[in-house]
Amino acid sequence: QVQLVESGGGLVQPGGSLRLSCAASGFAFNYYSMTWHRQAPGKERELVAALTSYSGDIKYADSVKGRFTISRDNAKNAVYLQMNGLMPEDTAVYYCTRATYYNGHYSPDFWGNGTLVTVSP
């Protein structure tokens, strides 16, 4: 069965860095786009970063451009989110998703359980 397992979340001070990982299994990983979404307390879930199957298209939310980097390793069935310059407003549960891509739009069809990132002094 399809599984997406996130790891790497935790507590970090403002200005710090974290690297999230997502291990995928149960499907042909290199055929799918992948995304990172997040949901902060009291807010709607939002797209953070996304990339297509061979990283030909990469997309970031304006709020994380220049600070976050999404990448994937198709040989390891893994996708990553390197987060630098973290700010308190980055505090959220971060979700890895499998997605389909069409005409510049990513549509998740499977979600991991999420990993909590807390940015606080």
Coordinates of N, CA, C and O in Angstrom, one line a residue:
Q1 N 0.8 -1.2 0.0 CA 0.0 0.0 0.0 C 0.9 1.3 0.0 O 2.0 1.2 0.4
V2 N 0.3 2.4 -0.4 CA 1.0 3.6 -0.5 C 1.3 4.1 0.9 O 0.5 4.1 1.8
Q3 N 2.6 4.5 1.2 CA 3.0 5.1 2.4 C 3.9 6.2 2.2 O 4.8 6.2 1.3
L4 N 3.6 7.3 3.0 CA 4.5 8.5 3.0 C 4.8 8.7 4.5 O 3.9 8.9 5.3
V5 N 6.1 8.7 4.9 CA 6.4 8.8 6.3 C 7.4 10.0 6.4 O 8.5 9.9 5.9
E6 N 6.9 11.0 7.1 CA 7.8 12.2 7.3 C 8.6 12.1 8.5 O 8.2 11.4 9.5
S7 N 9.8 12.8 8.5 CA 10.6 12.8 9.7 C 11.4 14.1 9.6 O 11.5 14.8 8.6
G8 N 12.0 14.4 10.8 CA 12.9 15.6 10.8 C 12.4 16.8 11.5 O 13.1 17.8 11.6
G9 N 11.1 16.8 11.9 CA 10.5 17.9 12.6 C 11.1 18.0 14.0 O 11.8 17.2 14.5
G10 N 10.7 19.2 14.6 CA 11.2 19.4 16.0 C 11.1 20.8 16.4 O 10.5 21.6 15.7
L11 N 11.8 21.2 17.5 CA 11.8 22.5 18.0 C 13.1 23.2 17.6 O 14.2 22.6 17.8
V12 N 13.0 24.4 17.0 CA 14.2 25.1 16.6 C 14.0 26.6 16.9 O 12.9 27.1 16.9
Q13 N 15.1 27.2 17.2 CA 15.1 28.7 17.4 C 14.9 29.5 16.2 O 15.3 29.0 15.1
P14 N 14.4 30.7 16.2 CA 14.3 31.5 15.0 C 15.7 31.7 14.4 O 16.7 31.9 15.1
G15 N 15.7 31.6 13.1 CA 17.0 31.7 12.4 C 17.7 30.4 12.1 O 18.6 30.3 11.4
G16 N 17.1 29.3 12.8 CA 17.7 28.0 12.7 C 17.3 27.3 11.4 O 16.6 27.8 10.6
S17 N 17.8 26.0 11.3 CA 17.5 25.2 10.1 C 17.0 23.8 10.5 O 17.3 23.3 11.6
L18 N 16.2 23.3 9.7 CA 15.8 21.9 9.8 C 15.7 21.3 8.4 O 15.5 22.0 7.4
R19 N 15.9 20.0 8.4 CA 15.7 19.2 7.1 C 14.7 18.2 7.3 O 14.9 17.2 8.1
L20 N 13.6 18.3 6.6 CA 12.5 17.3 6.6 C 12.8 16.3 5.5 O 13.2 16.6 4.4
S21 N 12.4 15.0 5.9 CA 12.5 13.9 4.9 C 11.2 13.2 4.8 O 10.4 13.2 5.8
C22 N 11.0 12.7 3.6 CA 9.7 11.9 3.4 C 10.1 10.6 2.7 O 10.6 10.7 1.6
A23 N 9.9 9.5 3.3 CA 10.2 8.2 2.7 C 8.9 7.7 2.1 O 7.9 7.5 2.8
A24 N 9.0 7.4 0.8 CA 7.8 6.9 0.1 C 7.9 5.4 -0.3 O 9.0 4.9 -0.5
S25 N 6.8 4.7 -0.3 CA 6.8 3.3 -0.7 C 5.4 3.0 -1.2 O 4.4 3.7 -0.9
G26 N 5.4 1.8 -1.9 CA 4.1 1.3 -2.4 C 3.6 1.9 -3.7 O 2.5 1.5 -4.1
F27 N 4.4 2.7 -4.4 CA 4.0 3.2 -5.7 C 5.3 3.5 -6.5 O 6.4 3.6 -5.9
A28 N 5.1 3.8 -7.7 CA 6.2 4.1 -8.6 C 6.6 5.6 -8.4 O 6.1 6.5 -9.0
F29 N 7.5 5.8 -7.5 CA 7.8 7.1 -7.0 C 8.3 8.0 -8.1 O 7.8 9.2 -8.1
N30 N 9.1 7.6 -9.0 CA 9.6 8.5 -10.0 C 8.6 8.9 -11.1 O 8.9 9.7 -12.0
Y31 N 7.3 8.4 -11.0 CA 6.3 8.8 -11.9 C 5.5 9.9 -11.4 O 4.7 10.5 -12.1
Y32 N 5.7 10.3 -10.1 CA 4.8 11.2 -9.5 C 5.5 12.5 -9.1 O 6.7 12.5 -8.7
S33 N 4.8 13.6 -9.1 CA 5.2 14.8 -8.4 C 5.0 14.6 -6.9 O 4.2 13.8 -6.5
M34 N 5.8 15.5 -6.2 CA 5.7 15.4 -4.7 C 5.6 16.9 -4.2 O 6.1 17.8 -4.8
T35 N 4.9 17.0 -3.1 CA 4.8 18.3 -2.5 C 5.0 18.3 -1.0 O 4.9 17.2 -0.4
W36 N 5.3 19.4 -0.4 CA 5.2 19.7 1.0 C 4.1 20.7 1.2 O 4.2 21.8 0.6
H37 N 3.2 20.4 2.1 CA 2.2 21.3 2.5 C 2.4 21.5 4.0 O 3.1 20.8 4.7
R38 N 1.8 22.6 4.5 CA 1.8 22.8 6.0 C 0.5 23.3 6.5 O -0.2 24.0 5.7
Q39 N 0.2 23.1 7.8 CA -0.9 23.6 8.4 C -0.6 24.2 9.7 O -0.1 23.4 10.6
A40 N -0.7 25.5 9.9 CA -0.4 26.2 11.2 C -1.7 26.2 12.0 O -2.8 26.0 11.5
P41 N -1.5 26.3 13.3 CA -2.7 26.3 14.2 C -3.7 27.4 13.8 O -3.4 28.5 13.6
G42 N -5.0 27.0 13.6 CA -6.0 27.9 13.3 C -6.0 28.4 11.8 O -6.8 29.3 11.5
K43 N -5.2 27.8 11.0 CA -5.1 28.2 9.6 C -5.3 27.1 8.7 O -5.3 25.9 9.0
E44 N -5.6 27.4 7.4 CA -5.8 26.4 6.4 C -4.5 25.8 5.9 O -3.5 26.4 6.0
R45 N -4.6 24.6 5.4 CA -3.4 23.9 4.9 C -3.0 24.7 3.6 O -3.8 25.2 2.8
E46 N -1.7 24.8 3.5 CA -1.1 25.6 2.3 C 0.0 24.8 1.7 O 0.8 24.1 2.4
L47 N 0.2 25.1 0.4 CA 1.3 24.5 -0.3 C 2.6 25.3 0.1 O 2.6 26.5 0.0
V48 N 3.6 24.5 0.4 CA 4.9 25.2 0.7 C 5.9 25.0 -0.5 O 6.5 26.0 -0.9
A49 N 6.0 23.8 -1.0 CA 6.9 23.6 -2.1 C 6.5 22.3 -2.8 O 5.9 21.4 -2.3
A50 N 6.9 22.3 -4.1 CA 6.5 21.1 -5.0 C 7.5 21.0 -6.1 O 8.1 21.9 -6.5
L51 N 7.6 19.7 -6.5 CA 8.4 19.5 -7.7 C 7.9 18.3 -8.5 O 7.2 17.4 -7.9
T52 N 8.1 18.3 -9.8 CA 7.7 17.2 -10.6 C 8.6 16.0 -10.5 O 9.6 16.1 -9.8
S53 N 8.3 15.0 -11.3 CA 8.9 13.7 -11.1 C 10.5 13.7 -11.3 O 11.2 13.0 -10.6
Y54 N 10.9 14.5 -12.3 CA 12.4 14.6 -12.5 C 12.8 16.1 -12.2 O 13.8 16.5 -12.8
S55 N 12.1 16.8 -11.4 CA 12.4 18.1 -10.9 C 12.5 19.1 -12.0 O 13.2 20.1 -11.9
G56 N 11.7 18.8 -13.1 CA 11.7 19.8 -14.2 C 11.0 21.1 -13.8 O 11.2 22.1 -14.4
D57 N 10.0 21.0 -13.0 CA 9.3 22.1 -12.5 C 9.4 22.1 -10.9 O 9.1 21.1 -10.3
I58 N 9.7 23.3 -10.4 CA 9.8 23.4 -8.9 C 9.0 24.7 -8.6 O 9.2 25.7 -9.2
K59 N 8.3 24.6 -7.5 CA 7.4 25.7 -7.1 C 7.5 25.9 -5.6 O 7.6 25.0 -4.9
Y60 N 7.5 27.2 -5.2 CA 7.5 27.6 -3.8 C 6.5 28.6 -3.5 O 6.1 29.4 -4.3
A61 N 6.0 28.5 -2.3 CA 5.1 29.6 -1.8 C 6.0 30.8 -1.6 O 7.2 30.8 -1.3
D62 N 5.4 32.0 -1.9 CA 6.2 33.3 -1.8 C 6.8 33.4 -0.4 O 7.9 34.0 -0.3
S63 N 6.1 32.9 0.6 CA 6.6 33.1 2.0 C 7.9 32.3 2.3 O 8.5 32.6 3.3
V64 N 8.2 31.4 1.5 CA 9.4 30.5 1.8 C 10.5 30.7 0.7 O 11.6 30.1 0.9
K65 N 10.2 31.4 -0.3 CA 11.2 31.5 -1.4 C 12.5 32.1 -0.9 O 12.5 33.1 -0.1
G66 N 13.6 31.5 -1.3 CA 14.9 31.9 -0.8 C 15.3 31.4 0.5 O 16.5 31.5 0.9
R67 N 14.4 30.7 1.2 CA 14.7 30.1 2.5 C 14.6 28.6 2.5 O 15.4 27.9 3.2
F68 N 13.7 28.1 1.8 CA 13.4 26.6 1.7 C 13.8 26.1 0.4 O 13.7 26.7 -0.6
T69 N 14.3 24.8 0.4 CA 14.7 24.1 -0.8 C 14.1 22.7 -0.8 O 14.3 22.0 0.1
I70 N 13.3 22.4 -1.9 CA 12.8 21.1 -2.0 C 13.6 20.3 -3.0 O 14.2 20.9 -3.9
S71 N 13.8 19.0 -2.7 CA 14.6 18.2 -3.6 C 14.1 16.7 -3.4 O 13.3 16.4 -2.5
R72 N 14.5 15.9 -4.4 CA 14.1 14.5 -4.3 C 15.2 13.6 -4.8 O 16.1 14.0 -5.5
D73 N 15.2 12.4 -4.3 CA 16.2 11.3 -4.7 C 15.3 10.1 -5.2 O 14.8 9.4 -4.4
N74 N 15.2 10.0 -6.5 CA 14.3 8.9 -7.0 C 14.9 7.6 -6.8 O 14.2 6.6 -6.7
A75 N 16.2 7.5 -6.6 CA 16.9 6.2 -6.3 C 16.5 5.7 -4.9 O 16.5 4.5 -4.6
K76 N 16.3 6.7 -4.0 CA 15.9 6.4 -2.6 C 14.5 6.5 -2.3 O 14.0 6.3 -1.1
N77 N 13.7 6.9 -3.3 CA 12.2 7.1 -3.0 C 12.0 8.1 -1.9 O 11.2 7.8 -1.0
A78 N 12.7 9.2 -2.0 CA 12.6 10.2 -0.9 C 12.5 11.6 -1.4 O 13.0 11.9 -2.5
V79 N 11.9 12.4 -0.7 CA 11.8 13.8 -1.0 C 12.2 14.6 0.3 O 11.9 14.1 1.4
Y80 N 12.8 15.7 0.1 CA 13.3 16.5 1.2 C 12.9 17.9 1.2 O 12.5 18.5 0.1
L81 N 12.9 18.6 2.4 CA 12.7 20.0 2.4 C 13.7 20.6 3.4 O 13.6 20.3 4.6
Q82 N 14.7 21.3 2.8 CA 15.7 22.0 3.6 C 15.1 23.4 4.0 O 14.8 24.1 3.1
M83 N 15.0 23.6 5.3 CA 14.4 24.9 5.7 C 15.5 25.7 6.5 O 16.0 25.2 7.5
N84 N 15.8 26.8 5.9 CA 16.8 27.7 6.6 C 16.1 29.0 7.0 O 15.0 29.3 6.5
G85 N 16.7 29.8 7.9 CA 16.2 31.0 8.3 C 14.7 30.9 8.8 O 13.9 31.7 8.5
L86 N 14.5 29.9 9.6 CA 13.2 29.6 10.1 C 12.7 30.8 11.0 O 13.4 31.4 11.8
M87 N 11.4 31.0 10.9 CA 10.7 32.1 11.6 C 9.5 31.5 12.4 O 9.0 30.4 12.0
P88 N 9.1 32.2 13.4 CA 8.0 31.7 14.2 C 6.7 31.4 13.4 O 6.0 30.4 13.6
E89 N 6.5 32.1 12.3 CA 5.4 31.9 11.5 C 5.5 30.6 10.6 O 4.6 30.3 9.9
D90 N 6.7 30.0 10.6 CA 6.8 28.7 10.0 C 6.3 27.5 10.8 O 6.3 26.4 10.4
T91 N 6.0 27.8 12.1 CA 5.5 26.8 12.9 C 4.2 26.2 12.4 O 3.3 26.9 12.1
A92 N 4.2 24.9 12.2 CA 3.1 24.2 11.6 C 3.4 22.7 11.6 O 4.5 22.2 11.8
V93 N 2.4 21.9 11.2 CA 2.6 20.5 10.9 C 2.9 20.5 9.4 O 2.1 21.0 8.6
Y94 N 3.9 19.8 9.0 CA 4.4 19.7 7.6 C 4.0 18.3 7.1 O 4.3 17.3 7.7
Y95 N 3.4 18.3 5.9 CA 2.9 17.1 5.3 C 3.6 16.9 3.9 O 3.7 17.8 3.1
C96 N 4.0 15.7 3.7 CA 4.5 15.2 2.4 C 3.3 14.7 1.7 O 2.4 14.0 2.2
T97 N 3.2 15.0 0.4 CA 2.1 14.5 -0.4 C 2.6 13.9 -1.8 O 3.6 14.4 -2.3
R98 N 1.9 12.9 -2.2 CA 2.1 12.5 -3.6 C 1.1 13.3 -4.4 O 0.0 13.5 -4.0
A99 N 1.5 13.7 -5.6 CA 0.6 14.6 -6.4 C 0.7 14.3 -7.9 O 1.7 13.7 -8.4
T100 N -0.3 14.8 -8.6 CA -0.3 14.8 -10.0 C -0.1 16.3 -10.4 O -0.5 17.2 -9.7
Y101 N 0.5 16.5 -11.6 CA 0.9 17.8 -12.1 C 0.2 18.0 -13.4 O 0.3 17.2 -14.3
Y102 N -0.5 19.1 -13.6 CA -1.0 19.5 -14.9 C -1.1 21.0 -15.0 O -1.7 21.7 -14.1
N103 N -0.5 21.5 -16.1 CA -0.6 22.9 -16.4 C -0.3 23.8 -15.3 O -1.0 24.8 -15.0
G104 N 0.8 23.5 -14.6 CA 1.3 24.3 -13.5 C 0.7 24.1 -12.2 O 1.0 24.8 -11.2
H105 N -0.2 23.2 -12.1 CA -1.0 22.9 -10.8 C -0.7 21.6 -10.3 O -0.7 20.6 -11.0
Y106 N -0.5 21.5 -9.0 CA -0.2 20.3 -8.3 C -1.5 19.8 -7.5 O -2.0 20.7 -6.8
S107 N -1.9 18.6 -7.7 CA -3.1 18.1 -7.0 C -2.7 16.9 -6.2 O -2.5 15.8 -6.7
P108 N -2.5 17.0 -4.9 CA -2.2 15.9 -4.0 C -3.3 14.8 -4.0 O -4.5 15.2 -4.0
D109 N -2.9 13.6 -4.1 CA -3.8 12.5 -4.0 C -3.5 11.5 -2.9 O -4.3 10.6 -2.6
F110 N -2.4 11.7 -2.1 CA -2.1 10.9 -0.9 C -1.3 11.8 0.0 O -0.3 12.4 -0.5
W111 N -1.6 11.7 1.3 CA -0.9 12.5 2.3 C -0.3 11.6 3.3 O -0.8 10.6 3.8
G112 N 0.9 12.1 3.8 CA 1.5 11.5 5.0 C 0.8 12.0 6.2 O -0.1 12.8 6.2
N113 N 1.3 11.5 7.4 CA 0.7 11.9 8.7 C 1.2 13.2 9.2 O 0.6 13.8 10.1
G114 N 2.3 13.7 8.7 CA 2.8 15.0 9.1 C 3.9 14.9 10.1 O 4.0 13.9 10.9
T115 N 4.7 16.0 10.2 CA 5.7 16.1 11.2 C 5.6 17.6 11.7 O 5.5 18.5 10.9
L116 N 5.7 17.7 13.0 CA 5.5 19.1 13.6 C 6.8 19.8 13.6 O 7.9 19.3 14.1
V117 N 6.8 21.1 13.2 CA 7.9 22.0 13.2 C 7.5 23.1 14.1 O 6.5 23.8 13.9
T118 N 8.3 23.4 15.2 CA 8.0 24.5 16.1 C 9.2 25.4 16.1 O 10.3 25.0 16.4
V119 N 8.9 26.7 15.8 CA 10.0 27.7 15.8 C 9.7 28.6 16.9 O 8.8 29.4 16.9
S120 N 10.6 28.6 17.9 CA 10.4 29.4 19.1 C 11.7 29.6 19.8 O 12.6 28.8 19.8
P121 N 11.8 30.8 20.5 CA 13.1 31.1 21.2 C 13.3 30.1 22.4 O 12.3 29.6 22.9

